[in-house]
PDB file of C-alpha atoms in Angstrom:
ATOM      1  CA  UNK N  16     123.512 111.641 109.316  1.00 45.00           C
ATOM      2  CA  UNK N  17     125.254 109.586 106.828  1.00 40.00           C
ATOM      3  CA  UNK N  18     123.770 107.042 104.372  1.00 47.00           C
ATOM      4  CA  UNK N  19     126.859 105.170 104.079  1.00 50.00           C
ATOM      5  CA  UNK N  20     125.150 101.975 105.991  1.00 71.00           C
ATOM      6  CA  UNK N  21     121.511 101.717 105.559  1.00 90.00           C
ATOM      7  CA  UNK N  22     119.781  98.924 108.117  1.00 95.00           C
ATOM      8  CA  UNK N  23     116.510  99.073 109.897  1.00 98.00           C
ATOM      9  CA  UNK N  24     117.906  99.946 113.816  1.00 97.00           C
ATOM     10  CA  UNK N  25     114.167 100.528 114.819  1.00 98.00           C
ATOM     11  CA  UNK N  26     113.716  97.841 117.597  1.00 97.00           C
ATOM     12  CA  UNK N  27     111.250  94.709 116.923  1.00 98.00           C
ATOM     13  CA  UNK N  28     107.201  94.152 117.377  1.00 98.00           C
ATOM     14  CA  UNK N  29     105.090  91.635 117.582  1.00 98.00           C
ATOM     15  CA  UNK N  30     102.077  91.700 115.006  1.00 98.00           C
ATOM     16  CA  UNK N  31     100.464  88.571 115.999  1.00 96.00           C
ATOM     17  CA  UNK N  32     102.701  86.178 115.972  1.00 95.00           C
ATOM     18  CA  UNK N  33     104.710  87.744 113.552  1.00 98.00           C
ATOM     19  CA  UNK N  34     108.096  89.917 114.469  1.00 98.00           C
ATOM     20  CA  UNK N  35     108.476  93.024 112.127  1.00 98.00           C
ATOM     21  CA  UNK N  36     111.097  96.151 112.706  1.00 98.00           C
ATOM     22  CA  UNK N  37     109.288  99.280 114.178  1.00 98.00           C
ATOM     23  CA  UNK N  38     109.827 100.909 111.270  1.00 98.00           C
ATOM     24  CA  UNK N  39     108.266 100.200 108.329  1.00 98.00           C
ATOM     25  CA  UNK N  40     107.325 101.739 104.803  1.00 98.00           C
ATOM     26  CA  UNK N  41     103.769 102.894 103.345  1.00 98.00           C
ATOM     27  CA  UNK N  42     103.179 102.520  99.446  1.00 98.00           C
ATOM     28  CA  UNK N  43     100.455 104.958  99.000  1.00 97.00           C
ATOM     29  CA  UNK N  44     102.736 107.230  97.091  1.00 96.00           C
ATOM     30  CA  UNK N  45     104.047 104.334  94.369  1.00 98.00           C
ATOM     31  CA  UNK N  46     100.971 105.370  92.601  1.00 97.00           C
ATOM     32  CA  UNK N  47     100.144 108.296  90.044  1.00 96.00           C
ATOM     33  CA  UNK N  48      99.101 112.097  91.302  1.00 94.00           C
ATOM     34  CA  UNK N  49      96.164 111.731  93.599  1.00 94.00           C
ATOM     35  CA  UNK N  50      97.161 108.209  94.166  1.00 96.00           C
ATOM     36  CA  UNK N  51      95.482 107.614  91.390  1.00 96.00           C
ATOM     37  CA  UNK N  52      96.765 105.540  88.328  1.00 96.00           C
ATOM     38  CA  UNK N  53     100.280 103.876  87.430  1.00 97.00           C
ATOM     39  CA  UNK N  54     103.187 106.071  88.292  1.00 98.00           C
ATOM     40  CA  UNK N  55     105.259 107.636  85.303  1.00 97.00           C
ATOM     41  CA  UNK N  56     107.947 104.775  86.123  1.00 97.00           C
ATOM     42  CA  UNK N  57     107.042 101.488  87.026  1.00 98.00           C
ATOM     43  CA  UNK N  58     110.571 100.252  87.513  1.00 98.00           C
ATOM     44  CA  UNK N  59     111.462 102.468  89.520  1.00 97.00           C
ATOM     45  CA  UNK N  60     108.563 102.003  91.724  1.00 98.00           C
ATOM     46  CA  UNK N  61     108.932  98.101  92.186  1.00 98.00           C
ATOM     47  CA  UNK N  62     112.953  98.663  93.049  1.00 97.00           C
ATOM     48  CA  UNK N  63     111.625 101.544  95.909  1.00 98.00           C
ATOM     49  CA  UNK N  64     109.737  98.311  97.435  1.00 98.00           C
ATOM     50  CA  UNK N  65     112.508  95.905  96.839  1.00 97.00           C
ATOM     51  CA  UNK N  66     114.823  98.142  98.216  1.00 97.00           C
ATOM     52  CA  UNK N  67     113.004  99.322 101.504  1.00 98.00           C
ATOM     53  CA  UNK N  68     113.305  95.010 102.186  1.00 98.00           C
ATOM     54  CA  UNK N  69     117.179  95.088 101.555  1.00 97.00           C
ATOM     55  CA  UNK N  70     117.420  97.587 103.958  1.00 97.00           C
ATOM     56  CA  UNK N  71     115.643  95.766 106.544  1.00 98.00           C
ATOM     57  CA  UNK N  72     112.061  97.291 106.219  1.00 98.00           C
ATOM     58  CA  UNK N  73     109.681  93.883 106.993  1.00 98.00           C
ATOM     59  CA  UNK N  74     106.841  95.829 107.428  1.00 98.00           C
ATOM     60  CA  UNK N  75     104.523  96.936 104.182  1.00 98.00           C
ATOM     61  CA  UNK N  76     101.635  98.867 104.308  1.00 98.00           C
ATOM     62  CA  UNK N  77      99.421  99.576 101.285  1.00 98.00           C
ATOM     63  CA  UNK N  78      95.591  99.501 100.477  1.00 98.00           C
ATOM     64  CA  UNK N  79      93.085  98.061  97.695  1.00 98.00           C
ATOM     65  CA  UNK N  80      92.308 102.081  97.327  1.00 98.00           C
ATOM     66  CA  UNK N  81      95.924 102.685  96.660  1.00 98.00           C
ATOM     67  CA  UNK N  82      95.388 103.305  92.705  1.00 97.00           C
ATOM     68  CA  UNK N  83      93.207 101.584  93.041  1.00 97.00           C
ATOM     69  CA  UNK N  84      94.538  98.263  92.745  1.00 97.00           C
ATOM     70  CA  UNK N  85      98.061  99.912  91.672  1.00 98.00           C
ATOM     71  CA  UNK N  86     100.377  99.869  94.774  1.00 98.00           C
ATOM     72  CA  UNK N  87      98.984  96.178  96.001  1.00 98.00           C
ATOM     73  CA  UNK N  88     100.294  95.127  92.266  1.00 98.00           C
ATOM     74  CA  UNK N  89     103.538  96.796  92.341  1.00 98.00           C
ATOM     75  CA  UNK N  90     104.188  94.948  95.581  1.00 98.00           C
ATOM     76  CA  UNK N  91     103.216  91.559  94.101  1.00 98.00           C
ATOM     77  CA  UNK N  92     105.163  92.250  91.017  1.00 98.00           C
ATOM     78  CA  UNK N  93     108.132  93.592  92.940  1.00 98.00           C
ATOM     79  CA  UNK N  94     108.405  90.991  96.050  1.00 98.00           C
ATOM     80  CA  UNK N  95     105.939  88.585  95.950  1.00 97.00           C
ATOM     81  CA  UNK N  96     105.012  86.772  98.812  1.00 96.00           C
ATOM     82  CA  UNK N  97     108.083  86.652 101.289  1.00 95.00           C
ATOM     83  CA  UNK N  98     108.343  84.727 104.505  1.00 95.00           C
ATOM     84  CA  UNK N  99     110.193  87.333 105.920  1.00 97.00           C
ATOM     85  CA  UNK N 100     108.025  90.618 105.018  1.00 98.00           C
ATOM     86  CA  UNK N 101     104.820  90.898 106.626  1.00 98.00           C
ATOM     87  CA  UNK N 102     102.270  92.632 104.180  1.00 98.00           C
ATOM     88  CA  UNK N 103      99.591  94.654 105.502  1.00 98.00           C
ATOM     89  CA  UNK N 104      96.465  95.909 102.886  1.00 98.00           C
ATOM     90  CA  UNK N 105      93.425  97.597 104.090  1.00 98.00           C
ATOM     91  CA  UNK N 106      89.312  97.333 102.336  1.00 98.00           C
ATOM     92  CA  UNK N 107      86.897  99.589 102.921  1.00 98.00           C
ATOM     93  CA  UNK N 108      87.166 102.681 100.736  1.00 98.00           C
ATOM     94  CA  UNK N 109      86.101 103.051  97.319  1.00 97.00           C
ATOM     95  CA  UNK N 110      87.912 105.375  94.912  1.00 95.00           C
ATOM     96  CA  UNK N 111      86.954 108.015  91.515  1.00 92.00           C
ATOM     97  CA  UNK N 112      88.497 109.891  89.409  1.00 87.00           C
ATOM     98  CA  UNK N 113      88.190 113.057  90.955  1.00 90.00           C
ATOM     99  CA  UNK N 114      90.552 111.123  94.138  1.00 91.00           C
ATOM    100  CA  UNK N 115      87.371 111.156  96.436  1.00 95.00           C
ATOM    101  CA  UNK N 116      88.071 108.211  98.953  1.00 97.00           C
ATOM    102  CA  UNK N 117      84.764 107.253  99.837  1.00 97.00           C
ATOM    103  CA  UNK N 118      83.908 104.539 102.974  1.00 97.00           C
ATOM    104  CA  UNK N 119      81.995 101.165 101.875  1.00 97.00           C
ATOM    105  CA  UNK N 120      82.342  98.898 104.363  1.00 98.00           C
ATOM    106  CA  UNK N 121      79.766  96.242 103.260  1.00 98.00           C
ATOM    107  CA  UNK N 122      80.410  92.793 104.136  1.00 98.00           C
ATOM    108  CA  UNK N 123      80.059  91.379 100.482  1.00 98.00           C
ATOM    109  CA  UNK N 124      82.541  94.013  99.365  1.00 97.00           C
ATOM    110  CA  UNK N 125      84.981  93.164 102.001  1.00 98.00           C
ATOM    111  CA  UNK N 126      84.837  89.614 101.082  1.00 98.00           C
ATOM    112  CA  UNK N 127      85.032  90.531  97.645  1.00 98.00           C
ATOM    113  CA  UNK N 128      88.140  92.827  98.010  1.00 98.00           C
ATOM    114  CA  UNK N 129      89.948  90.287  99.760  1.00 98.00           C
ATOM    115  CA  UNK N 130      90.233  88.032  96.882  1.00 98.00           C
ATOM    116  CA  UNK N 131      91.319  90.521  94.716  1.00 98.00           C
ATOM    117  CA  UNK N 132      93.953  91.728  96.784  1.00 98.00           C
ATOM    118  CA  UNK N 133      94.929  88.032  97.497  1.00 98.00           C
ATOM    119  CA  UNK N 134      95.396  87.847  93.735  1.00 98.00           C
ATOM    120  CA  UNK N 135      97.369  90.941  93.274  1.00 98.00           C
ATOM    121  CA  UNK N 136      99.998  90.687  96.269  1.00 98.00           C
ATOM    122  CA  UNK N 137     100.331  86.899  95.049  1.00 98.00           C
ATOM    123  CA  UNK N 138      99.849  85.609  98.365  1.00 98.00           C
ATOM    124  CA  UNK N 139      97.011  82.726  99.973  1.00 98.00           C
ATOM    125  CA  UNK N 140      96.243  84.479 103.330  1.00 98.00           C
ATOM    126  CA  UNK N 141      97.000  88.465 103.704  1.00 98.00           C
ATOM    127  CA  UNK N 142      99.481  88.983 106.655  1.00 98.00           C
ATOM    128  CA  UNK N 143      97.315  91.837 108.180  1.00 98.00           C
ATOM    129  CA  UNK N 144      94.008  92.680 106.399  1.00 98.00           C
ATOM    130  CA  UNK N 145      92.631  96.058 107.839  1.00 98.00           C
ATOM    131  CA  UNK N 146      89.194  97.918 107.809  1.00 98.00           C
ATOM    132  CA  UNK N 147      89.828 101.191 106.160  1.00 98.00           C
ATOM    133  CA  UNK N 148      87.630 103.888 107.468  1.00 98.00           C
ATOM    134  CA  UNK N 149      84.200 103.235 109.311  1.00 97.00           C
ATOM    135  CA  UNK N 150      80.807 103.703 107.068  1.00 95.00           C
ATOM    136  CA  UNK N 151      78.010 105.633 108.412  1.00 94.00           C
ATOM    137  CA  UNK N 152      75.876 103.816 106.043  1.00 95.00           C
ATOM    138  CA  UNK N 153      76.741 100.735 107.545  1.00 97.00           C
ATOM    139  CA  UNK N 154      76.890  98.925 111.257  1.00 98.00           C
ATOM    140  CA  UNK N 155      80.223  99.267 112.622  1.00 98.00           C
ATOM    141  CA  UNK N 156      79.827  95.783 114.114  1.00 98.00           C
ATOM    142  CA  UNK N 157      78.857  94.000 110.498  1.00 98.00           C
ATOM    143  CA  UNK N 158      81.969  95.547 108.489  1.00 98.00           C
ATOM    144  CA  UNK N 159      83.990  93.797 111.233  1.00 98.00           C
ATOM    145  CA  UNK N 160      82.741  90.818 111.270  1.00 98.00           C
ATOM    146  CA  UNK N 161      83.481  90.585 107.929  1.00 98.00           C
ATOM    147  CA  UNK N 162      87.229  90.573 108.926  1.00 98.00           C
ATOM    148  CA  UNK N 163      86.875  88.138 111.792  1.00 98.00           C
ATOM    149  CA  UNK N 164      85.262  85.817 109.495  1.00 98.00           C
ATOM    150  CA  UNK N 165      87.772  85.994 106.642  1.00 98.00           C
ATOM    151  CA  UNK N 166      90.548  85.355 109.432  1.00 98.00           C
ATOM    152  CA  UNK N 167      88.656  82.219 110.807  1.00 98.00           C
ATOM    153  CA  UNK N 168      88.268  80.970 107.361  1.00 98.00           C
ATOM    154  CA  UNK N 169      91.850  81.521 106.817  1.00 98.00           C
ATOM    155  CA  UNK N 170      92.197  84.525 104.156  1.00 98.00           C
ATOM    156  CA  UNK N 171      93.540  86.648 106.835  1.00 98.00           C
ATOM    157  CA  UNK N 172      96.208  86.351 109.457  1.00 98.00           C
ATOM    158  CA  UNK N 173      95.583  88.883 111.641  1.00 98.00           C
ATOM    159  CA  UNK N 174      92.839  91.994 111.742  1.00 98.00           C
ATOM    160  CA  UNK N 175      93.411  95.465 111.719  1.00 98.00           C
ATOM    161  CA  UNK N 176      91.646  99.167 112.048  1.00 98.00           C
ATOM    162  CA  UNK N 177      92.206 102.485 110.737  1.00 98.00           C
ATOM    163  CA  UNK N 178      90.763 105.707 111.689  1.00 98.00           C
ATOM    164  CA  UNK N 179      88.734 104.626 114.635  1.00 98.00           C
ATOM    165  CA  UNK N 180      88.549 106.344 117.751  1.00 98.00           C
ATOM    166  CA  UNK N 181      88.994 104.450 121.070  1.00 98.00           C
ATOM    167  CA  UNK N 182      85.156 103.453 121.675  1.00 98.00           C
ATOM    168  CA  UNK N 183      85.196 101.558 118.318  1.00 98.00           C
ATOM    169  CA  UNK N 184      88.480  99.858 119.132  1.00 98.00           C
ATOM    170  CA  UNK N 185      87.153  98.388 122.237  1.00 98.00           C
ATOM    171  CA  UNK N 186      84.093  97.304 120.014  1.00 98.00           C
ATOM    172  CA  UNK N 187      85.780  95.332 117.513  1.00 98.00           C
ATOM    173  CA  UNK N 188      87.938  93.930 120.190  1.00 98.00           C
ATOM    174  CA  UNK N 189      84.774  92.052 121.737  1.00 98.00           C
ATOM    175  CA  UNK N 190      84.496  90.373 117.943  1.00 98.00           C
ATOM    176  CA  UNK N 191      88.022  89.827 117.070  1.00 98.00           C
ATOM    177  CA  UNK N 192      91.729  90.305 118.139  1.00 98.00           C
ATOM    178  CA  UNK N 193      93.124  93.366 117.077  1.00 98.00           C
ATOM    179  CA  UNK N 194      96.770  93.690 115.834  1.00 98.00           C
ATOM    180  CA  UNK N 195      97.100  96.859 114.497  1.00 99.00           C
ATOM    181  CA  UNK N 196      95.216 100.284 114.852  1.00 98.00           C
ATOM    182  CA  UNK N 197      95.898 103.117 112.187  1.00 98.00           C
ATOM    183  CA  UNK N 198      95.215 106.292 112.845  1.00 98.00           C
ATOM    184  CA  UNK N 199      96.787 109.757 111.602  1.00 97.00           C
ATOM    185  CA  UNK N 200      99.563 111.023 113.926  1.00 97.00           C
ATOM    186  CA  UNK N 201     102.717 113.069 113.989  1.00 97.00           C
ATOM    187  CA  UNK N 202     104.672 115.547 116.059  1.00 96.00           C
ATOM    188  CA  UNK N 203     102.213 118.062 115.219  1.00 96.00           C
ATOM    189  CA  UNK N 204      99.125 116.099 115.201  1.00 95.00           C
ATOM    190  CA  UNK N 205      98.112 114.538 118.240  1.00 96.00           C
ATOM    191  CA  UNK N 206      94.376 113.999 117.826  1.00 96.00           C
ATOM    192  CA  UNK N 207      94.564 110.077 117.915  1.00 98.00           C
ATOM    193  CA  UNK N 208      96.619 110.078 121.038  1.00 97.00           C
ATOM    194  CA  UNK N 209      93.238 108.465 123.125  1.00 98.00           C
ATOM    195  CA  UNK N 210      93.737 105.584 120.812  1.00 98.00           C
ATOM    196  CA  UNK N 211      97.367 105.400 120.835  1.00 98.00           C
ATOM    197  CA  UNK N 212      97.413 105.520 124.763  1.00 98.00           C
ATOM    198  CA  UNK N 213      94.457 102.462 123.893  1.00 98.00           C
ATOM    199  CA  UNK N 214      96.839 100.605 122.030  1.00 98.00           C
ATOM    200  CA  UNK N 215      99.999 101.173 124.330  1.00 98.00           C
ATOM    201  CA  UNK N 216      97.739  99.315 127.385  1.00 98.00           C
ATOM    202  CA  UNK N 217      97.237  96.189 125.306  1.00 98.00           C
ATOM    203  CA  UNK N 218      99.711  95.703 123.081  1.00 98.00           C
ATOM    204  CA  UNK N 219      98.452  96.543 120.300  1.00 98.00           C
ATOM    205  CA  UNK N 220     100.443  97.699 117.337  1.00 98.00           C
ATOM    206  CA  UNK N 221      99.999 101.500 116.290  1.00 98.00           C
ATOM    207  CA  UNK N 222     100.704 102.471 113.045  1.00 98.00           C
ATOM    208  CA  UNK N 223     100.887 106.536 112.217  1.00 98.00           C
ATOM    209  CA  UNK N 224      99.641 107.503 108.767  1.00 96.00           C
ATOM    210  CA  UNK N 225     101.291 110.965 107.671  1.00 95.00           C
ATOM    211  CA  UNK N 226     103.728 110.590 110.558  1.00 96.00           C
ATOM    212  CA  UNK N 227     106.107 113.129 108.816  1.00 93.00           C
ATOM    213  CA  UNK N 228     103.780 115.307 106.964  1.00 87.00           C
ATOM    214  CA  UNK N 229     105.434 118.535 106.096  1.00 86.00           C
ATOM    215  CA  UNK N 230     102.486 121.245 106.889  1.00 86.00           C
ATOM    216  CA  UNK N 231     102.755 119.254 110.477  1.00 86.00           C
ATOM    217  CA  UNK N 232     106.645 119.404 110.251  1.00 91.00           C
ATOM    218  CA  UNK N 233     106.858 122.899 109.335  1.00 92.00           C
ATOM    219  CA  UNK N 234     104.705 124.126 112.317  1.00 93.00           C
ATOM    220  CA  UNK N 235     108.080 123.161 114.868  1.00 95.00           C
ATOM    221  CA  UNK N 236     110.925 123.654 112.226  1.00 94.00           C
ATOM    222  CA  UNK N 237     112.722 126.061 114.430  1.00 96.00           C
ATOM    223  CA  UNK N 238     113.021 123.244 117.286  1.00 97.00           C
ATOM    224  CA  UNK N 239     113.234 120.428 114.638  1.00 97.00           C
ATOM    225  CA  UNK N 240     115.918 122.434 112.724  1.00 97.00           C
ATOM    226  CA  UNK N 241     118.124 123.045 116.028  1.00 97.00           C
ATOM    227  CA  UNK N 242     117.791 118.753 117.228  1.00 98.00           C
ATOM    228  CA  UNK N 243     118.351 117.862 113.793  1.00 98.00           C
ATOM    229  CA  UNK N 244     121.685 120.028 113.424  1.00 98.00           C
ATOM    230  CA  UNK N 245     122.915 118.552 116.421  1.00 97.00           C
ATOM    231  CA  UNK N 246     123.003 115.183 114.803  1.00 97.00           C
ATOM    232  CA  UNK N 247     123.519 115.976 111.158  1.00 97.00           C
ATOM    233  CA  UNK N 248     120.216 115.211 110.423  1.00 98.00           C
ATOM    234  CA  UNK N 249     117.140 116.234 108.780  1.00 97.00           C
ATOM    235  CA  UNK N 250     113.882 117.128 109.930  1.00 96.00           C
ATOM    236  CA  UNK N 251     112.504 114.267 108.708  1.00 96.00           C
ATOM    237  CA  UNK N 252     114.829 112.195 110.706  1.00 97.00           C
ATOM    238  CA  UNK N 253     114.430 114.131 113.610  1.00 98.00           C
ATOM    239  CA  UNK N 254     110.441 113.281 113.398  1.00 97.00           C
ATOM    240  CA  UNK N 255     110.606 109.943 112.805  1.00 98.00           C
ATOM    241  CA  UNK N 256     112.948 109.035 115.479  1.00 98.00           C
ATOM    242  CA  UNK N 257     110.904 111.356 118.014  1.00 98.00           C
ATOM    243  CA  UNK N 258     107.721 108.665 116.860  1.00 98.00           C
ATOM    244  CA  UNK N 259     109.864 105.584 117.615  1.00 98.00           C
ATOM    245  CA  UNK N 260     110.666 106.832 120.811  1.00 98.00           C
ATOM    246  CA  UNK N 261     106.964 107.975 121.672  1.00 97.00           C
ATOM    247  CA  UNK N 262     105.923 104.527 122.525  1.00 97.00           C
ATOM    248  CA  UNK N 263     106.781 100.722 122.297  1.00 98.00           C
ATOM    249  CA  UNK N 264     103.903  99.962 120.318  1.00 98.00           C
ATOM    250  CA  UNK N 265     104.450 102.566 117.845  1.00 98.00           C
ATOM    251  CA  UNK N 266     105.205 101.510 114.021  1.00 98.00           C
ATOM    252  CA  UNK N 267     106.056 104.483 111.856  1.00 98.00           C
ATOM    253  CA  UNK N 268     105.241 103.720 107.723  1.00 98.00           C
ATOM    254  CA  UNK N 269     106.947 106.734 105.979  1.00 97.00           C
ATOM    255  CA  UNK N 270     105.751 106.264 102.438  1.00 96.00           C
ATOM    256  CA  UNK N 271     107.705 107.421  99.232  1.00 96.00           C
ATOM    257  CA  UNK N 272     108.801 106.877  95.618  1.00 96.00           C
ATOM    258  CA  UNK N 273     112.265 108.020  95.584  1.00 95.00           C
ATOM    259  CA  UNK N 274     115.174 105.844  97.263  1.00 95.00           C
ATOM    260  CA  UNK N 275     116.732 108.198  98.230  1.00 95.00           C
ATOM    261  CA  UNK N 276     113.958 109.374 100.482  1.00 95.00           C
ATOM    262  CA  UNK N 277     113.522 106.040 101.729  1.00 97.00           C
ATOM    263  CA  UNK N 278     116.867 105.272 102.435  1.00 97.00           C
ATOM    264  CA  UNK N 279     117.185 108.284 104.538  1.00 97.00           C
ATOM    265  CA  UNK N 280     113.450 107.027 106.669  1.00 97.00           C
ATOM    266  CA  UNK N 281     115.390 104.043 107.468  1.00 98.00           C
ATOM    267  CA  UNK N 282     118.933 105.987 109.107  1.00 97.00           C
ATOM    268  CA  UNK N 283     116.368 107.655 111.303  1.00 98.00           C
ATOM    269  CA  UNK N 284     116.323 104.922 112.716  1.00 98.00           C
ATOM    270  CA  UNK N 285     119.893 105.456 113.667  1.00 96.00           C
ATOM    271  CA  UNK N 286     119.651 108.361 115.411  1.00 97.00           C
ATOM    272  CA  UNK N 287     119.903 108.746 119.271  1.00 96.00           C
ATOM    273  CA  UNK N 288     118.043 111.530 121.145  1.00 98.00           C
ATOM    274  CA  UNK N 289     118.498 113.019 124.431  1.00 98.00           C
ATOM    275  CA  UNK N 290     115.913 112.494 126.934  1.00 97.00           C
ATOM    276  CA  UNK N 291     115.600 116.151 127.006  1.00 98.00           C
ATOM    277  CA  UNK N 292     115.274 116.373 123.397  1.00 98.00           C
ATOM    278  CA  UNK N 293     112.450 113.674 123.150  1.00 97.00           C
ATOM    279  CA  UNK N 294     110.748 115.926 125.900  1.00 97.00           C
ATOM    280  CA  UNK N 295     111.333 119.138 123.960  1.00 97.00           C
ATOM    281  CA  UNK N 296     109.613 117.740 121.265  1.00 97.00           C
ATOM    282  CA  UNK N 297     107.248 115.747 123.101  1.00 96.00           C
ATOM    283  CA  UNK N 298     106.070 119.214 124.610  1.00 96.00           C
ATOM    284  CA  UNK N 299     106.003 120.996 121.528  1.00 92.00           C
ATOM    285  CA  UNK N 300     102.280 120.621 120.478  1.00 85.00           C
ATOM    286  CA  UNK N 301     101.011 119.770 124.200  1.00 77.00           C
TER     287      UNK N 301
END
């Protein structure tokens, strides 16, 4: 597919009350190796961000682990605190040098992280403020109170999960509204499907981390290789627009550092498949 005119075709959702495009972009990887540290180019990472909102991306994903504390930064440094981009950060893991992520979701913590990612996105109230990863060292219900309180009190627009299976969706939803579930899912990778199908029966935004992972993309290239030739597209493409057309609630965050790469993410989004070729591919790791 050509680059030659870059917009953000990916159909709207509502995140609260909040309209974003379907496709938006993660910033894990404007960090160093391990997503650890500054990247070698600093520039260049703030003018990825600003460029994934010129081409219509209104939808940001990053984390306080991210670095830690580097992505959230870049994004403040490189965009601010738009009315038109909805910003979504996530608390709940800590980070070391040797890139373990490990889960903390105490309740102090979370209230503490949320002030310093306040301070580093530049912003009064975080658009979508999301609980990382569940802690076995800590009550499931307590980390998310946490959230519902720092959205009553006004630091937090909306709630969100991430890597919670269906049971602890429908527990958090007797505390709080939830906006946003993120879970890891791809053509190849289906295991959160019982919480995407969750999410498709109320309306609740699913966002796909690693939703065009290459081990996962490699394991259908033949198929992948043949749809995406058809179009004069890549593989890439070809799994991205597949995700859009998986479900309504779906909301794809392909994360990288190079424009290039991120320009092509968003002319997925211009791609058409078949119904037969959604249904190929849809039946490839069923």
């Amino acid at each position: 597919m050509s680059n030659s005119s870059i917009t953000n075709e990916s159909g709207t959702f509502e995140i609260g009350e909040t309209t974003v495009h379907r496709l938006g972009f993660g910033s894990m990887r404007l960090c160093g190796d391990d997503i650890i540290g500054s990247p070698e180019d600093e520039e260049t990472a703030r003018e990825v961000v600003q460029r994934a909102v010129d081409c219509g991306i209104d939808l940001i994903d990053t984390a306080d682990s991210y670095g830690p504390a580097v992505s959230e930064r870049l994004i403040g440094e490189a965009i601010g605190d738009p009315d038109d981009v909805l910003v979504a950060t996530k608390a709940g893991l800590l980070r070391n040098r040797e890139g373990e992520w490990i889960a903390h979701g105490d309740p102090d913590y979370i209230r503490n992280q949320v002030l310093t990612s306040l301070d580093r996105l530049r912003t009064d109230t975080i658009d979508l403020y999301q609980f990382h990863r569940p802690d076995g060292d800590t009550d499931f219900e307590d980390s998310v109170a946490a959230f519902a309180e720092l959205k009553d009190e006004g630091l937090v627009r909306e709630v969100g999960l991430s890597n919670v299976s269906p049971e602890l969706i429908d527990q958090a939803r007797e505390q709080v509204d939830v906006a946003t579930v993120q879970n890891r899912y791809n053509l190849n990778d289906r295991g959160a499907a019982d919480s995407l199908e969750v999410c498709a029966e109320n309306d609740i935004g699913f966002i796909p981390w690693a939703p065009i992972n290459g081990d996962d993309l490699a394991a259908h290239g033949d198929l992948l290789d043949d749809i995406a030739e058809a179009h004069d597209a890549t593989r890439r493409q070809v799994a991205l627009a597949w995700l859009l057309e998986r479900a309504d609630v779906m909301l794809p965050i392909p994360g990288t550092s190079d424009p290039a790469h991120l320009e092509s993410n968003v002319a997925a989004t211009q791609l058409s498949l078949s119904d037969d070729e959604v249904q190929r591919l849809t039946d490839a790791a069923e």
